Amino acid sequence: MALMQSVHLYQTVIDSSFSVIYVTDINGRYKFVNDAFKRLVGLPEEKIIGHDASDVFKNMGGETLHSRNLEIVLTQEPRKLVEVVESACGVRYVYEVNYFPIKEISGAVAGMGGIAHDITGRYLAEKRFEVVIGGSMDAFFLLAESGQFIEVNQAAQDLTGYSRDELLRKSVRDIDVPLDGLSVVDRLRSGGGNAVRFESRLSRKDGHLRDIEVSICGVATEDEVGEFSERLYYGFVRDITGERVARQRIEYLAYNDTVTGLPNREGFKKDYCSLTSGRQDRSLRHVLMYLDVDNFKAVNDALGHSAGDAVIREVGRRIRQVIGDDQLLGRAGGDEFLVCLTEENLGGTAEAVVRAILEAVSEPIDLGIRQTRVTMSAGVTVSSRHNEELELLLMQVDFALFEAKRHGRSRYAFFDIDLHALHSERCVLSEELRSAIVRGELNIHYQPKIGLSSGAFVGVEALLRWHSPTLGSVSPARFVPIAEETGCIVELGAWVLRRACSDFVGWRAGGCGLERLSVNLSPIQFRMPGFVDFVREVLDETGFPCDRLELELTESTLIEGTDEILRTLNDLAELGVSLSIDDFGTGFSSLSYLKKLPVRALKLDKSFVTNIDSDVNDRTLVDGIIRLARSFGLSTIAEGVETKAVSDMLHQMGCDQGQGYYFAKPMDLDSLKDWVSSADVLKRL
């Protein structure tokens, strides 16, 4: 009874197993199968027992399984194999089968047995894994804790130049070339199996080095009984040699200038911070210079950008030659350089060094087929304490350079508090000026012009005035240069022309005998693209007659005599607008250009006119200009007439018109109307 219970229990356990279990005789006929076997083939037990695998499985791989069973009986050796079997419902399964012989007590072989585990899921996962890893563009490797290669894919072979068999006989140490002293194995062990990513370098079979990015992670493995065996490491390697070269190039470009090879502005800042933070003597100061090639655009325009680059390279070389290799030098922009001189390596005063730089740069530059010359201007500041903020110093040298440029070329200026105050004032004026038009703070005053022979009121000159609620009345001598420097002179000039034309349209319609309205032009405004079209547009909008408008241009605007300037002047003349040269005689230019320009009048600068009754030189100069103008068929206008004696003298010399406080001060439009209606100009002549 106990034996029967034991057999029943044994049968129950076997039938409950998910593994397929069976026993055959020596001819391969099934003598015992469990429920899992019956479910697989889809047959009842009576159609299985006594039949071999070829009968039971038929088209499901039965012949192969039957041959395998007989082979185990014949060899009497156990085996473990992977078999693919198709179930009764047509589904393919993959089994890991343990085949073993069954012997009687006497030792004779009575048959064989098999236990099959369904590994379909694992098998498919492994196959998918093989497809993914094998087809990966990145190199894959599996390592033992020792660093020995266990498995690699084709990409790993391509990357290293070694075959799979060669790699499996190697350790990662054989090809690893650490960048920072830490080998791949060191990183594996220090990481404790956690995922890590790092850059390294490997040596190929051909000896070439490749930069790589490694992503690696540890995984624990189990032995046959599920116990921890050892930790393996799998990872992917990506070749980043080209990427690193590109990255290094990008980093180089971020901090260096490609034309000169010098640090650029950011590179200079980086070097400056390294210099000042690493200095031992905290009491030592340093000198910062901001150098700019004067009128470098003319070099590019005349010689081309390749020649311009050659000039910049030579300028950089000469600056380096003056300051030495132990001082900081960088190219801050197109034609700008930065220099930092430390006191311990200065080799003279800062003034002596900057003079030497400007002198060296001004020497002829040989460009092969020709020579050229350039000059530089410089702003200089001396740090007041160690490690002073660079941005503050840069602002100071910028102020100083601006001041040097204001006084001409090949000059230098040192920053001081007064210069800062002046620059601050200019910044305030600049910001206020930009919004003065919108806020209605600008106005136009008109100064009458008088015919010296007739005493008649013949015209006015429009003069811009600015009254700020915060700054009060601001002199044109203060705000006009700022407007030109900032470029807002174009907007101001446009507003003046439109407003002045509008002011006089209605008044002339009422009978005012205004012969001519004069408006000053800035050189920047005159060179603005489409300027002639703008003038035409203003005249059309306001209805002001073009033959009554006179535009005054400074001599410095016209003496260049370029084709573009001449074309603009001729277009204005064809429009009917009159042109005059303001401040004539202050440009120190050749008078031959007068023959080419379509101008109507020369305007004598007040610096020549004011003292002609007491200064014989001024009197001779003014008389000569009037005669010159008459010989060219031009009329003359004298500004700065302050006394009757001066007015009389100008009349005697043959000057056509006068303008100045002797006749009338500049005034707003309403005051001008009152003045015209009440003035008895003839009595004053």
mmCIF file of C-alpha atoms in Angstrom, residues 446-449 457-462 504 508 512-519 544-552 576-580 600-601 635 637 657 672:
data_model
loop_
_atom_site.group_PDB
_atom_site.id
_atom_site.type_symbol
_atom_site.label_atom_id
_atom_site.label_comp_id
_atom_site.label_asym_id
_atom_site.label_seq_id
_atom_site.Cartn_x
_atom_site.Cartn_y
_atom_site.Cartn_z
ATOM 1 C CA TYR A 446 16.338 130.260 -38.423
ATOM 2 C CA GLN A 447 19.077 132.834 -38.969
ATOM 3 C CA PRO A 448 18.393 135.369 -41.714
ATOM 4 C CA LYS A 449 20.725 135.974 -44.644
ATOM 5 C CA PHE A 457 16.182 139.663 -46.609
ATOM 6 C CA VAL A 458 17.085 136.883 -49.041
ATOM 7 C CA GLY A 459 17.035 133.659 -47.101
ATOM 8 C CA VAL A 460 17.537 131.750 -43.872
ATOM 9 C CA GLU A 461 19.678 128.964 -42.573
ATOM 10 C CA ALA A 462 17.914 126.256 -40.572
ATOM 11 C CA PHE A 504 8.073 127.759 -45.090
ATOM 12 C CA ARG A 508 5.738 131.664 -48.738
ATOM 13 C CA CYS A 512 6.976 135.998 -47.756
ATOM 14 C CA GLY A 513 9.843 136.951 -50.083
ATOM 15 C CA LEU A 514 12.068 134.071 -49.032
ATOM 16 C CA GLU A 515 14.609 133.571 -51.771
ATOM 17 C CA ARG A 516 16.347 130.522 -50.334
ATOM 18 C CA LEU A 517 16.098 128.043 -47.438
ATOM 19 C CA SER A 518 19.488 126.595 -46.454
ATOM 20 C CA VAL A 519 19.802 123.289 -44.612
ATOM 21 C CA PHE A 544 8.358 123.228 -51.155
ATOM 22 C CA PRO A 545 9.837 124.435 -54.468
ATOM 23 C CA CYS A 546 13.085 122.649 -55.224
ATOM 24 C CA ASP A 547 14.740 125.750 -56.703
ATOM 25 C CA ARG A 548 14.390 127.517 -53.330
ATOM 26 C CA LEU A 549 16.189 124.796 -51.361
ATOM 27 C CA GLU A 550 19.929 125.065 -50.757
ATOM 28 C CA LEU A 551 21.872 122.222 -49.153
ATOM 29 C CA GLU A 552 25.105 123.148 -47.383
ATOM 30 C CA GLY A 576 16.862 121.753 -59.079
ATOM 31 C CA VAL A 577 18.354 121.938 -55.592
ATOM 32 C CA SER A 578 21.168 124.451 -55.032
ATOM 33 C CA LEU A 579 24.417 123.391 -53.371
ATOM 34 C CA SER A 580 26.918 125.424 -51.379
ATOM 35 C CA ARG A 600 26.307 127.638 -56.403
ATOM 36 C CA ALA A 601 28.069 129.349 -53.553
ATOM 37 C CA SER A 635 28.461 133.622 -55.126
ATOM 38 C CA ILE A 637 28.160 134.119 -48.200
ATOM 39 C CA GLN A 657 25.469 137.853 -48.673
ATOM 40 C CA LEU A 672 11.349 135.316 -37.611
#
